[in-house]
Amino acid sequence: EDPDCIWRNYVNEALKNEYVDMFSKIDQLVLLKVPSFDCVYQWRLLQEEKLRLQRNAGNPLNSGASVMSKAEVARFIQHYERLTIHNLKDMPNRADWIFSLNEKHEVYESIKKKSS
């Protein structure tokens, strides 16, 4: 959806320039490590189902909220797949804390790495 890489180039430049100062202020980097990208899809479907149930129950906070179909969720998360997979490989080497989650959203392991 960005065939000319306009958005990607803009983001990459921002990360190299405007965001450097913000990143320098991070004291501790925390990674919530998901089991797989498929879990991201399944969890997002769960969020949409909860939203649908709240809306149907008349929750005024969600009365105007739209709910995505399975196909819409799949398309939506595609925008995050490349970065998520990259972060799952790269971030464990950079994070100060790693909280590994299981498929039920539970933390089953936490690792505090030694500060350098």
Coordinates of C-alpha atoms in Angstrom, one line a residue:
E1 CA 0.0 0.0 0.0
D2 CA 3.1 2.1 -0.2
P3 CA 4.4 1.1 -3.6
D4 CA 6.8 4.1 -3.9
C5 CA 8.0 3.7 -0.3
I6 CA 7.0 7.3 0.5
W7 CA 5.7 6.4 4.0
R8 CA 8.5 4.0 4.7
N9 CA 11.2 6.5 3.7
Y10 CA 9.5 9.2 5.8
V11 CA 9.4 7.0 8.9
N12 CA 13.0 5.8 8.5
E13 CA 14.2 9.4 8.2
A14 CA 12.2 10.4 11.3
L15 CA 13.6 7.5 13.2
K16 CA 17.2 8.5 12.3
N17 CA 16.6 12.2 13.0
E18 CA 13.6 13.6 15.1
Y19 CA 13.3 10.5 17.3
V20 CA 16.9 10.2 18.3
D21 CA 16.5 12.6 21.2
M22 CA 13.4 10.8 22.4
F23 CA 15.0 7.4 22.2
S24 CA 18.0 8.8 24.2
K25 CA 15.6 9.5 27.2
I26 CA 14.6 5.8 27.5
D27 CA 15.9 4.5 30.9
Q28 CA 14.7 0.9 30.5
L29 CA 13.6 -0.9 27.3
V30 CA 10.9 -3.5 27.9
L31 CA 9.9 -6.1 25.4
L32 CA 6.5 -7.9 25.7
K33 CA 7.5 -11.0 23.6
V34 CA 4.5 -12.6 21.9
P35 CA 4.6 -16.3 21.0
S36 CA 4.1 -15.7 17.3
F37 CA 2.6 -13.3 14.9
D38 CA -0.4 -15.6 14.5
C39 CA -1.1 -14.8 18.2
V40 CA -1.2 -11.1 17.3
Y41 CA -4.0 -11.9 14.8
Q42 CA -5.9 -14.1 17.2
W43 CA -5.6 -11.6 20.0
R44 CA -6.8 -8.8 17.7
L45 CA -9.8 -11.0 16.7
L46 CA -10.5 -11.4 20.5
Q47 CA -10.4 -7.6 20.9
E48 CA -12.9 -7.1 18.1
E49 CA -15.2 -9.7 19.6
K50 CA -15.1 -8.0 23.0
L51 CA -15.9 -4.7 21.3
R52 CA -18.8 -6.3 19.4
L53 CA -20.2 -7.8 22.7
Q54 CA -19.9 -4.4 24.5
R55 CA -21.5 -2.6 21.7
N56 CA -24.4 -5.1 21.6
A57 CA -24.8 -4.8 25.3
G58 CA -25.4 -1.1 25.0
N59 CA -22.1 0.1 26.5
P60 CA -22.3 3.9 25.8
L61 CA -18.5 4.2 25.5
N62 CA -18.6 1.8 22.5
S63 CA -21.9 2.7 21.0
G64 CA -20.4 4.2 17.9
A65 CA -17.4 1.9 17.5
S66 CA -17.2 -0.1 14.4
V67 CA -16.0 -3.7 14.6
M68 CA -13.6 -5.2 12.0
S69 CA -14.3 -8.5 10.2
K70 CA -11.7 -11.3 10.1
A71 CA -10.6 -10.1 6.7
E72 CA -10.3 -6.5 7.9
V73 CA -8.3 -7.6 10.9
A74 CA -5.9 -9.6 8.7
R75 CA -5.4 -6.6 6.4
F76 CA -4.9 -4.2 9.4
I77 CA -2.3 -6.3 11.1
Q78 CA -0.4 -6.8 7.9
H79 CA 0.9 -3.3 8.3
Y80 CA 2.7 -4.4 11.5
E81 CA 3.8 -7.9 10.6
R82 CA 7.3 -7.0 9.2
L83 CA 8.2 -4.8 12.2
T84 CA 6.8 -7.3 14.7
I85 CA 8.8 -10.2 13.3
H86 CA 11.9 -8.0 13.1
N87 CA 11.4 -6.9 16.8
L88 CA 10.9 -10.5 17.9
K89 CA 14.3 -11.3 16.5
D90 CA 16.2 -8.1 17.3
M91 CA 14.7 -6.7 20.5
P92 CA 15.7 -9.5 22.9
N93 CA 19.3 -8.4 22.3
R94 CA 18.5 -4.8 23.1
A95 CA 15.8 -4.9 25.8
D96 CA 16.6 -4.5 29.5
W97 CA 13.6 -6.5 30.4
I98 CA 11.9 -9.3 28.5
F99 CA 8.4 -10.5 29.5
S100 CA 7.5 -13.6 27.4
L101 CA 3.8 -14.1 27.0
N102 CA 2.0 -17.4 26.3
E103 CA -1.0 -17.8 24.1
K104 CA -3.3 -16.9 27.0
H105 CA -1.7 -13.5 27.5
E106 CA 0.1 -14.7 30.6
V107 CA 3.7 -13.9 31.5
Y108 CA 5.5 -17.2 31.8
E109 CA 9.0 -15.8 31.9
S110 CA 10.7 -12.5 32.8
I111 CA 14.3 -11.7 32.2
K112 CA 16.1 -8.7 33.6
K113 CA 19.3 -8.3 31.7
K114 CA 22.4 -6.8 33.4
S115 CA 22.8 -3.1 32.6
S116 CA 25.9 -2.2 30.7

